[in-house]
């Protein structure tokens, strides 16, 4: 994908189980957050803001902030305590201090209540919401114990395993799971021919 081109919606993934883990998935198989347009699509797709929220004020500095937070969350989820871990923890805690975007309920044209933001969200507010999600994930022993890394070949995606029996092996059964099943079938077929 060329730098700055909008990412097709299916390329952005929102199936990791937590918004902070969904942010981590934006690095695989290549950098997904390569433009402010794609970042805005991710912000809306992740549910950070309601559909139709004005994000025209987003600029390239937002990409820097989101990528930085993503890297720090990755260190915390995958890393062991140590100097780098402590710096990442301090960064996430600092970012989490920002107030989240203020929601409000308004009537749509049919009279139903829908969520809208009180005003255009700032980058710090959006990052704060993600950082608070990461803090919640990392401090909840049950959720933390359910963090898994995909068993697919060369897939670094981390997800929250909420399956019955906690037996989920892949980030996506349709993607990595299907690849594994196809590879297994080919191995069996090759063995049967010998």
Short mmCIF file of C-alpha atoms in Angstrom, two decimals:
data_model
loop_
_atom_site.label_atom_id
_atom_site.label_comp_id
_atom_site.label_asym_id
_atom_site.label_seq_id
_atom_site.Cartn_x
_atom_site.Cartn_y
_atom_site.Cartn_z
CA UNK A 1 0.00 0.00 0.00
CA UNK A 2 1.43 3.39 -0.94
CA UNK A 3 2.07 5.89 1.79
CA UNK A 4 -0.92 8.15 2.29
CA UNK A 5 -3.43 5.97 0.45
CA UNK A 6 -6.58 5.19 2.38
CA UNK A 7 -6.68 1.69 3.77
CA UNK A 8 -9.58 -0.50 2.72
CA UNK A 9 -11.85 -1.00 5.73
CA UNK A 10 -11.28 -4.75 5.93
CA UNK A 11 -7.55 -4.17 6.38
CA UNK A 12 -8.20 -2.45 9.70
CA UNK A 13 -8.88 -5.05 12.36
CA UNK A 14 -11.04 -4.64 15.42
CA UNK A 15 -11.18 -8.20 16.71
CA UNK A 16 -8.52 -8.29 19.43
CA UNK A 17 -11.05 -7.85 22.23
CA UNK A 18 -9.84 -4.49 23.58
CA UNK A 19 -9.25 -1.17 21.88
CA UNK A 20 -5.66 -1.05 23.16
CA UNK A 21 -4.97 -4.46 21.57
CA UNK A 22 -6.74 -3.39 18.36
CA UNK A 23 -4.23 -0.53 18.19
CA UNK A 24 -1.38 -3.05 18.39
CA UNK A 25 -2.83 -4.89 15.38
CA UNK A 26 -2.21 -1.84 13.18
CA UNK A 27 1.41 -2.93 12.65
CA UNK A 28 0.70 -6.25 10.92
CA UNK A 29 1.50 -7.32 8.29
CA UNK A 30 2.76 -3.80 7.62
CA UNK A 31 2.26 -0.34 9.07
CA UNK A 32 -1.46 0.44 8.78
CA UNK A 33 -1.43 3.91 10.30
CA UNK A 34 0.37 5.49 7.37
CA UNK A 35 -1.78 8.61 6.95
CA UNK A 36 -4.13 10.77 8.95
CA UNK A 37 -7.01 9.53 6.77
CA UNK A 38 -6.34 5.93 7.78
CA UNK A 39 -5.86 6.94 11.41
CA UNK A 40 -9.24 8.70 11.34
CA UNK A 41 -10.83 5.58 9.81
CA UNK A 42 -9.29 3.52 12.63
CA UNK A 43 -10.54 5.98 15.28
CA UNK A 44 -14.11 5.71 13.94
CA UNK A 45 -13.91 1.96 13.29
CA UNK A 46 -12.61 1.26 16.78
CA UNK A 47 -15.61 3.01 18.33
CA UNK A 48 -13.53 5.73 19.99
CA UNK A 49 -15.84 8.25 18.35
CA UNK A 50 -19.31 7.86 16.81
CA UNK A 51 -19.71 7.57 13.05
CA UNK A 52 -19.81 11.00 11.44
CA UNK A 53 -17.61 12.69 14.06
CA UNK A 54 -15.64 15.56 12.54
CA UNK A 55 -11.95 14.65 12.58
CA UNK A 56 -10.80 17.09 9.91
CA UNK A 57 -8.58 18.77 12.51
CA UNK A 58 -6.39 15.63 12.79
CA UNK A 59 -2.86 16.26 11.59
CA UNK A 60 0.38 14.26 11.23
CA UNK A 61 1.25 14.85 14.89
CA UNK A 62 -1.66 12.53 15.73
CA UNK A 63 0.11 9.71 13.88
CA UNK A 64 3.19 10.26 16.03
CA UNK A 65 1.13 10.17 19.24
CA UNK A 66 -0.83 7.04 18.28
CA UNK A 67 2.27 5.18 17.13
CA UNK A 68 4.15 6.14 20.29
CA UNK A 69 1.33 4.93 22.53
CA UNK A 70 1.01 1.75 20.44
CA UNK A 71 4.71 1.00 20.94
CA UNK A 72 4.51 1.55 24.68
CA UNK A 73 1.42 -0.62 25.06
CA UNK A 74 3.20 -3.32 23.05
CA UNK A 75 6.13 -3.19 25.46
CA UNK A 76 3.79 -3.60 28.42
CA UNK A 77 1.76 -6.44 26.92
CA UNK A 78 4.74 -8.41 25.62
CA UNK A 79 7.55 -7.34 27.90
CA UNK A 80 8.94 -8.25 31.26
CA UNK A 81 9.53 -5.69 34.02
CA UNK A 82 12.75 -3.76 33.59
CA UNK A 83 13.94 -0.25 32.64
CA UNK A 84 12.18 -0.19 29.23
CA UNK A 85 9.03 -1.62 30.78
CA UNK A 86 9.04 1.02 33.50
CA UNK A 87 9.45 3.84 30.95
CA UNK A 88 6.57 2.42 28.89
CA UNK A 89 4.42 2.17 32.02
CA UNK A 90 5.18 5.78 32.95
CA UNK A 91 4.26 6.93 29.44
CA UNK A 92 0.95 5.01 29.38
CA UNK A 93 0.06 6.28 32.87
CA UNK A 94 0.86 9.85 31.83
CA UNK A 95 -1.25 9.61 28.67
CA UNK A 96 -4.12 8.04 30.65
CA UNK A 97 -4.48 11.25 32.68
CA UNK A 98 -6.13 13.13 29.81
CA UNK A 99 -9.90 13.43 30.03
CA UNK A 100 -11.73 11.32 27.44
CA UNK A 101 -13.95 12.89 24.79
CA UNK A 102 -17.24 13.94 26.39
CA UNK A 103 -20.21 12.03 24.96
CA UNK A 104 -23.79 13.22 24.94
CA UNK A 105 -27.09 11.70 23.89
CA UNK A 106 -28.97 13.51 21.11
CA UNK A 107 -32.01 12.65 19.04
CA UNK A 108 -31.48 11.63 15.44
CA UNK A 109 -33.95 12.46 12.65
CA UNK A 110 -36.12 9.48 13.70
CA UNK A 111 -36.21 10.61 17.34
CA UNK A 112 -33.99 7.78 18.63
CA UNK A 113 -31.18 8.65 21.02
CA UNK A 114 -27.71 8.38 19.55
CA UNK A 115 -24.26 9.09 20.94
CA UNK A 116 -22.46 12.20 19.78
CA UNK A 117 -19.40 13.98 21.14
CA UNK A 118 -19.78 17.34 22.81
CA UNK A 119 -17.21 18.79 20.45
CA UNK A 120 -14.38 17.77 18.15
CA UNK A 121 -12.16 15.36 20.09
CA UNK A 122 -8.54 16.26 20.69
CA UNK A 123 -5.70 13.84 20.12
CA UNK A 124 -4.80 13.76 23.83
CA UNK A 125 -8.37 12.84 24.75
CA UNK A 126 -8.46 9.96 22.28
CA UNK A 127 -5.05 8.71 23.34
CA UNK A 128 -6.16 8.99 26.97
CA UNK A 129 -9.14 6.71 26.32
CA UNK A 130 -6.86 4.07 24.76
CA UNK A 131 -4.29 4.38 27.54
CA UNK A 132 -7.03 3.95 30.18
CA UNK A 133 -8.16 0.81 28.38
CA UNK A 134 -4.57 -0.50 28.52
CA UNK A 135 -4.32 0.33 32.23
CA UNK A 136 -7.60 -1.51 32.82
CA UNK A 137 -6.39 -4.51 30.82
CA UNK A 138 -3.02 -4.71 32.55
CA UNK A 139 -4.40 -4.30 36.06
CA UNK A 140 -7.25 -6.79 35.72
CA UNK A 141 -5.79 -10.22 36.59
CA UNK A 142 -8.54 -12.10 34.74
CA UNK A 143 -8.17 -10.04 31.56
CA UNK A 144 -4.38 -10.10 31.73
CA UNK A 145 -4.43 -13.89 32.04
CA UNK A 146 -6.52 -14.04 28.85
CA UNK A 147 -3.96 -12.16 26.71
CA UNK A 148 -2.63 -14.43 23.96
CA UNK A 149 -0.34 -14.05 20.98
CA UNK A 150 -1.49 -15.60 17.73
CA UNK A 151 0.02 -19.02 16.98
CA UNK A 152 -0.08 -18.33 13.24
CA UNK A 153 3.21 -18.31 11.35
CA UNK A 154 4.80 -14.86 11.54
CA UNK A 155 1.72 -13.30 13.15
CA UNK A 156 2.51 -11.07 16.13
CA UNK A 157 -1.09 -10.05 16.83
CA UNK A 158 -2.07 -10.08 20.49
CA UNK A 159 -5.69 -10.66 21.44
CA UNK A 160 -7.92 -11.27 24.44
CA UNK A 161 -9.04 -14.90 24.54
CA UNK A 162 -12.64 -14.86 25.72
CA UNK A 163 -13.55 -18.16 24.07
CA UNK A 164 -15.17 -20.96 26.03
CA UNK A 165 -12.43 -23.03 27.57
CA UNK A 166 -9.87 -20.35 26.65
CA UNK A 167 -8.69 -22.47 23.71
CA UNK A 168 -8.48 -19.84 20.98
CA UNK A 169 -5.19 -20.20 19.11
CA UNK A 170 -5.32 -17.60 16.37
CA UNK A 171 -6.01 -13.90 16.07
CA UNK A 172 -8.59 -14.81 13.43
CA UNK A 173 -9.96 -18.22 12.58
CA UNK A 174 -10.68 -16.94 9.07
CA UNK A 175 -7.13 -15.68 8.47
CA UNK A 176 -4.42 -17.41 10.51
CA UNK A 177 -6.61 -20.37 11.46
CA UNK A 178 -7.49 -21.02 7.84
CA UNK A 179 -3.83 -20.80 6.81
CA UNK A 180 -2.93 -23.35 9.50
CA UNK A 181 -5.70 -25.74 8.43
CA UNK A 182 -4.63 -25.49 4.77
CA UNK A 183 -0.98 -26.11 5.70
CA UNK A 184 -1.98 -29.11 7.84
CA UNK A 185 -4.04 -30.52 4.96
CA UNK A 186 -1.12 -30.11 2.55
CA UNK A 187 1.25 -31.84 4.97
CA UNK A 188 -1.16 -34.80 5.31
CA UNK A 189 -1.65 -34.96 1.54
CA UNK A 190 2.12 -34.93 0.95
CA UNK A 191 2.63 -37.71 3.52
CA UNK A 192 -0.06 -39.87 1.95
CA UNK A 193 1.63 -39.62 -1.47
CA UNK A 194 4.92 -40.95 -0.15
#
